[in-house]
Coordinates of C-alpha atoms and ligand atoms in Angstrom, one line a residue:
M1 CA -17.7 15.6 14.4
S2 CA -16.6 13.3 11.5
I3 CA -13.1 14.7 11.3
K4 CA -10.8 15.0 14.3
E5 CA -7.2 16.4 13.9
T6 CA -4.5 16.0 16.6
D7 CA -0.8 16.8 16.3
R8 CA 0.0 13.4 15.0
E9 CA -3.1 12.1 13.2
I10 CA -6.5 12.6 11.6
I11 CA -9.4 10.4 12.6
L12 CA -12.4 10.1 10.2
T13 CA -15.6 8.7 11.4
H14 CA -18.4 7.8 8.9
P15 CA -21.1 10.5 9.3
T16 CA -24.0 8.0 9.5
D17 CA -22.2 5.0 11.1
E18 CA -19.8 5.8 14.0
T19 CA -18.6 2.2 14.1
T20 CA -16.8 2.8 10.7
S21 CA -13.6 4.9 10.9
V22 CA -10.1 5.4 9.6
R23 CA -7.0 6.8 11.3
I24 CA -4.2 8.4 9.3
L25 CA -0.9 9.4 10.8
K26 CA 0.6 12.6 9.3
Y27 CA 3.9 10.8 9.3
G28 CA 4.0 9.0 6.0
A29 CA 0.2 9.9 5.5
T30 CA 0.0 6.3 6.8
V31 CA -3.5 4.8 7.2
Y32 CA -2.9 2.6 10.2
S33 CA -6.4 1.6 11.2
W34 CA -9.6 1.1 9.2
K35 CA -12.6 -0.2 11.2
L36 CA -15.6 -1.3 9.3
K37 CA -18.7 -1.8 11.5
S38 CA -16.3 -2.0 14.5
E39 CA -14.1 -4.7 12.9
E40 CA -10.4 -3.8 12.2
Q41 CA -9.6 -4.6 8.5
L42 CA -5.8 -3.8 8.5
W43 CA -3.0 -5.5 10.3
L44 CA -0.7 -3.4 12.5
S45 CA 2.3 -4.7 14.4
T46 CA 2.0 -4.2 18.2
A47 CA 5.7 -2.9 18.0
A48 CA 4.9 -0.5 15.1
K49 CA 6.4 2.9 15.8
L50 CA 3.7 5.6 15.5
D51 CA 6.0 8.4 16.7
G52 CA 7.7 9.2 13.4
S53 CA 10.9 7.5 14.3
K54 CA 10.5 4.8 11.6
P55 CA 8.0 3.8 8.8
V56 CA 4.9 2.1 10.3
R57 CA 4.9 -1.7 10.3
G58 CA 1.3 -2.2 9.2
G59 CA -1.6 -0.3 7.8
I60 CA -1.0 1.2 4.4
P61 CA 2.5 2.7 4.1
L62 CA 3.1 4.6 0.8
V63 CA 6.0 3.6 -1.4
F64 CA 7.5 6.4 -3.5
P65 CA 9.7 7.1 -5.6
V66 CA 11.3 3.7 -5.5
F67 CA 10.1 0.2 -4.6
G68 CA 12.6 -2.0 -2.8
K69 CA 16.3 -1.0 -3.0
N70 CA 17.4 0.4 -6.4
T71 CA 21.0 -0.3 -7.4
T72 CA 21.2 1.2 -10.9
D73 CA 19.7 4.7 -11.0
E74 CA 22.1 7.6 -10.1
Y75 CA 19.7 9.2 -7.6
L76 CA 17.1 6.6 -6.7
S77 CA 19.9 4.2 -5.7
K78 CA 20.8 6.6 -2.9
L79 CA 17.4 6.3 -1.2
P80 CA 16.6 3.7 1.4
Q81 CA 14.3 0.8 0.6
H82 CA 10.8 1.9 -0.5
G83 CA 11.8 5.6 -0.9
L84 CA 10.9 8.7 1.1
A85 CA 7.1 9.1 1.3
R86 CA 6.6 6.7 4.2
N87 CA 9.3 8.5 6.2
S88 CA 8.3 12.1 5.6
T89 CA 5.6 14.0 7.5
W90 CA 2.9 15.1 5.1
E91 CA 0.7 18.2 5.3
F92 CA -3.0 17.7 6.1
L93 CA -4.8 19.7 3.5
G94 CA -8.3 19.3 4.9
Q95 CA -11.7 18.0 3.8
T96 CA -12.6 17.8 0.1
K97 CA -15.9 16.0 0.2
E98 CA -18.7 15.5 2.7
N99 CA -20.4 12.5 1.4
P100 CA -18.6 10.2 0.9
L101 CA -16.2 11.8 3.4
A102 CA -12.8 12.6 1.8
I103 CA -9.7 14.4 3.0
Q104 CA -6.3 15.1 1.4
F105 CA -2.6 15.2 2.4
G106 CA 0.2 16.7 0.4
L107 CA 3.9 16.2 0.2
K108 CA 6.5 18.2 -1.7
P109 CA 10.3 18.5 -1.4
E110 CA 10.1 21.6 0.9
I111 CA 8.4 19.6 3.7
A112 CA 9.7 16.0 2.9
N113 CA 12.4 14.4 5.0
P114 CA 15.4 16.6 4.2
E115 CA 18.0 13.8 4.7
L116 CA 16.3 12.0 1.9
T117 CA 15.4 14.8 -0.5
K118 CA 19.1 15.7 -0.4
L119 CA 19.8 12.3 -1.9
W120 CA 17.1 12.6 -4.5
P121 CA 16.9 16.2 -5.5
M122 CA 13.7 16.2 -7.7
S123 CA 10.6 18.4 -7.9
F124 CA 7.3 16.8 -7.2
L125 CA 3.9 17.3 -5.6
L126 CA 2.0 14.3 -4.2
I127 CA -1.6 14.5 -3.2
L128 CA -3.2 11.6 -1.3
T129 CA -6.9 11.5 -1.0
V130 CA -8.5 9.2 1.6
E131 CA -12.2 8.5 1.1
L132 CA -14.2 6.7 3.7
G133 CA -17.4 5.1 2.4
A134 CA -20.0 3.2 4.4
D135 CA -18.6 0.0 3.1
Y136 CA -15.2 0.8 1.5
L137 CA -11.9 2.7 1.9
K138 CA -10.4 4.4 -1.1
T139 CA -6.8 5.8 -1.2
A140 CA -6.0 7.8 -4.3
I141 CA -2.7 9.3 -5.3
E142 CA -1.8 12.1 -7.8
V143 CA 1.8 12.7 -8.6
E144 CA 2.8 15.9 -10.4
N145 CA 6.2 16.7 -11.9
T146 CA 6.6 20.3 -10.8
S147 CA 10.0 20.7 -12.5
S148 CA 10.1 22.9 -15.6
S149 CA 12.9 20.9 -17.2
K150 CA 13.6 17.5 -15.7
V151 CA 11.7 14.2 -16.2
L152 CA 10.4 12.6 -13.0
K153 CA 11.1 8.9 -12.8
F154 CA 9.4 6.9 -10.0
N155 CA 7.6 3.8 -8.7
W156 CA 4.4 4.0 -6.7
L157 CA 2.9 1.3 -4.4
F158 CA 0.2 1.1 -1.7
H159 CA 1.9 -1.3 0.8
T160 CA -1.4 -2.6 2.2
Y161 CA -1.3 -5.0 5.2
L162 CA -4.6 -6.8 5.4
R163 CA -5.8 -8.4 8.6
I164 CA -6.8 -12.1 8.2
E165 CA -7.7 -14.8 10.6
D166 CA -5.2 -17.5 9.6
I167 CA -2.7 -17.4 6.8
E168 CA -2.8 -21.2 6.2
G169 CA -6.6 -21.0 5.6
T170 CA -6.3 -18.0 3.3
M171 CA -6.1 -17.8 -0.4
V172 CA -5.9 -15.0 -2.9
S173 CA -7.9 -15.3 -6.1
N174 CA -7.9 -13.9 -9.6
L175 CA -4.1 -13.7 -9.9
A176 CA -3.8 -17.1 -11.6
G177 CA -2.3 -17.1 -15.1
M178 CA -0.3 -14.0 -14.4
K179 CA 3.4 -13.6 -15.0
L180 CA 5.2 -12.9 -11.8
Y181 CA 8.7 -12.2 -10.5
D182 CA 9.7 -14.1 -7.4
Q183 CA 11.9 -11.8 -5.3
L184 CA 13.2 -14.7 -3.2
L185 CA 14.1 -17.1 -6.1
K186 CA 15.0 -14.1 -8.4
E187 CA 13.1 -15.8 -11.2
S188 CA 10.1 -14.9 -13.4
Y189 CA 7.4 -17.5 -14.3
V190 CA 3.7 -17.8 -15.0
D191 CA 1.6 -18.7 -11.9
K192 CA -0.3 -21.8 -13.0
H193 CA -2.0 -22.3 -9.6
P194 CA -5.8 -21.6 -9.6
V195 CA -5.4 -19.5 -6.4
V196 CA -2.5 -18.3 -4.3
T197 CA -2.0 -20.1 -1.0
F198 CA 0.6 -19.8 1.7
N199 CA 2.8 -22.2 3.6
Q200 CA 6.2 -20.4 3.5
E201 CA 7.8 -16.9 3.0
T202 CA 6.3 -15.3 -0.1
D203 CA 7.5 -12.2 -1.9
V204 CA 6.3 -12.0 -5.5
I205 CA 5.4 -9.3 -8.0
Y206 CA 2.5 -10.1 -10.3
Q207 CA 2.8 -8.1 -13.5
N208 CA 0.2 -6.5 -15.7
V209 CA -2.8 -7.6 -13.7
S210 CA -5.8 -6.3 -15.6
P211 CA -7.8 -3.6 -13.6
E212 CA -10.9 -5.7 -14.5
R213 CA -9.7 -8.3 -12.0
A214 CA -10.8 -7.7 -8.5
I215 CA -8.3 -9.4 -6.2
Q216 CA -10.1 -11.3 -3.5
I217 CA -8.8 -12.6 -0.2
V218 CA -10.7 -15.7 0.8
D219 CA -10.7 -17.3 4.2
K220 CA -11.9 -20.9 4.2
G221 CA -14.2 -20.2 1.2
V222 CA -15.5 -16.9 2.4
Q223 CA -14.5 -13.6 0.8
I224 CA -13.0 -11.3 3.5
H225 CA -11.4 -8.5 1.4
T226 CA -11.8 -7.3 -2.1
L227 CA -9.2 -5.0 -3.7
K228 CA -9.8 -3.0 -6.8
R229 CA -7.2 -0.9 -8.6
F230 CA -6.9 1.9 -11.1
N231 CA -3.6 2.5 -13.0
L232 CA -1.7 0.1 -10.8
P233 CA -0.6 -2.8 -13.1
D234 CA 1.5 -4.7 -10.6
T235 CA 0.5 -6.5 -7.4
V236 CA 3.1 -7.5 -4.8
V237 CA 2.1 -10.4 -2.5
W238 CA 4.2 -10.6 0.6
N239 CA 4.2 -12.7 3.8
P240 CA 7.4 -12.8 5.8
W241 CA 6.6 -16.1 7.6
V242 CA 8.7 -17.3 10.5
D243 CA 12.3 -16.4 10.0
K244 CA 11.9 -13.0 8.3
S245 CA 9.4 -12.0 11.0
Q246 CA 12.0 -12.9 13.7
G247 CA 14.5 -10.6 12.0
M248 CA 12.2 -7.5 12.0
A249 CA 12.5 -5.7 15.4
D250 CA 9.2 -3.9 14.8
F251 CA 7.2 -7.0 13.8
E252 CA 5.2 -8.2 16.9
P253 CA 3.9 -10.6 17.9
K254 CA 6.4 -12.9 16.1
T255 CA 3.4 -15.1 15.3
G256 CA 1.7 -12.1 13.6
Y257 CA 2.5 -13.3 10.2
Q258 CA -0.4 -15.7 10.6
Q259 CA -2.8 -12.8 10.8
M260 CA -1.6 -10.6 8.0
I261 CA -1.1 -10.7 4.2
C262 CA 0.3 -7.8 2.2
I263 CA -1.5 -7.3 -1.1
E264 CA 0.3 -4.3 -2.6
P265 CA -1.0 -2.7 -5.8
G266 CA 1.6 -0.6 -7.5
H267 CA 3.5 0.4 -10.6
V268 CA 6.9 -1.2 -9.7
H269 CA 8.0 -3.5 -12.5
D270 CA 9.1 -0.5 -14.4
F271 CA 9.3 3.2 -13.7
I272 CA 6.7 5.8 -14.6
T273 CA 8.3 8.7 -16.4
L274 CA 6.5 12.1 -16.2
A275 CA 7.4 15.0 -18.4
P276 CA 7.8 18.4 -16.8
G277 CA 4.4 19.8 -15.7
K278 CA 2.6 16.5 -16.2
K279 CA 0.4 14.5 -13.7
W280 CA -0.2 10.8 -13.0
D281 CA -2.9 9.3 -10.8
A282 CA -4.0 6.0 -9.4
Y283 CA -6.0 4.4 -6.6
Q284 CA -6.8 1.3 -4.6
L285 CA -10.2 0.6 -3.2
L286 CA -10.8 -1.9 -0.4
C287 CA -14.3 -3.3 -0.1
K288 CA -16.4 -6.5 0.4
E289 CA -17.9 -8.3 -2.5
D290 CA -19.3 -11.7 -3.2
L291 CA -16.7 -14.2 -4.3
K292 CA -16.2 -14.0 -8.1
Y293 CA -13.7 -16.2 -9.9
Q294 CA -12.6 -14.5 -13.1
A295 CA -11.6 -16.3 -16.2
I296 CA -8.0 -17.2 -16.8
Q297 CA -6.9 -16.0 -20.2
Ligands
LIG1 O1 10.7 -4.0 5.8 P1 10.2 -3.1 4.7 O2 11.2 -2.1 4.1 O3 8.9 -2.4 5.2 O4 9.7 -4.0 3.5 C1 8.8 -5.1 3.7 C2 8.6 -5.9 2.4 O5 7.9 -5.1 1.5 C3 7.5 -5.8 0.3 O6 6.8 -4.8 -0.5 C4 8.7 -6.3 -0.4 O7 8.3 -7.0 -1.5 C5 9.5 -7.1 0.5 O8 10.7 -7.5 -0.2 C6 9.9 -6.4 1.8 O9 10.6 -7.2 2.6

């Protein structure tokens, strides 16, 4: 059977290759494992809580309706960092496609975390589609404003933790020449480096990254992950390095920052505003592709 449902999760196995699978928790609709030909592609902390007591440290947590901690909006500012989608239990809606195999999860205020919807009393419907291909994983989101009178204002982000071998031998290509906001320096500037490399804590938001640019994670000259995006103009690049990892109780092992890099496609630099009854959609696609350096404009 290609789809297995338990109380806490859904496990998809590729119909023609049982070494390719994806596991999704109902809590947060969090993809927490993606094995491609037996090899795990995502990073997951060994101390991650998978019991619904806390957002998952690893995999692909979903960030909605706010990225980070908002301080200005009347309602969004009341929500915890990264919103309410990653700490709500979603409804499993079932299979939508057989080949490639796809399933859906839904979230609406009636079933979302009541402590949080109380703080952000908006009408919305989120549909997450997870599609498992023989050589890719696609996560697609549709947001609908189900209110008949109020505008829905939100951020969206796939908080993707990719597994890598060694952060110091890793680089990220095709972000050069982009404007970024450095969340640590609290400064904006244009990244003039030909590739992104890592030797300290990094927390930056690249803005207006063209969808034509496939973001590639390269380990010692070899492509290990390729990330494609639709309707997600911003890309957050995050690695907590030594001190920040020490401060996160659910980040284990403490040396784990060497084996992970978060490349997070989203719409976070500004808010999406949806008129009553309207829908917005976006996706990220993780795959493998030959190394391709794209021209810097
Ligand atoms: O600890 P959290 O809430 O999961 O956030 C982890 C990180 O998420 C990243 O998206 C942010 O850019 C970082 O600033 C943040 O530290």
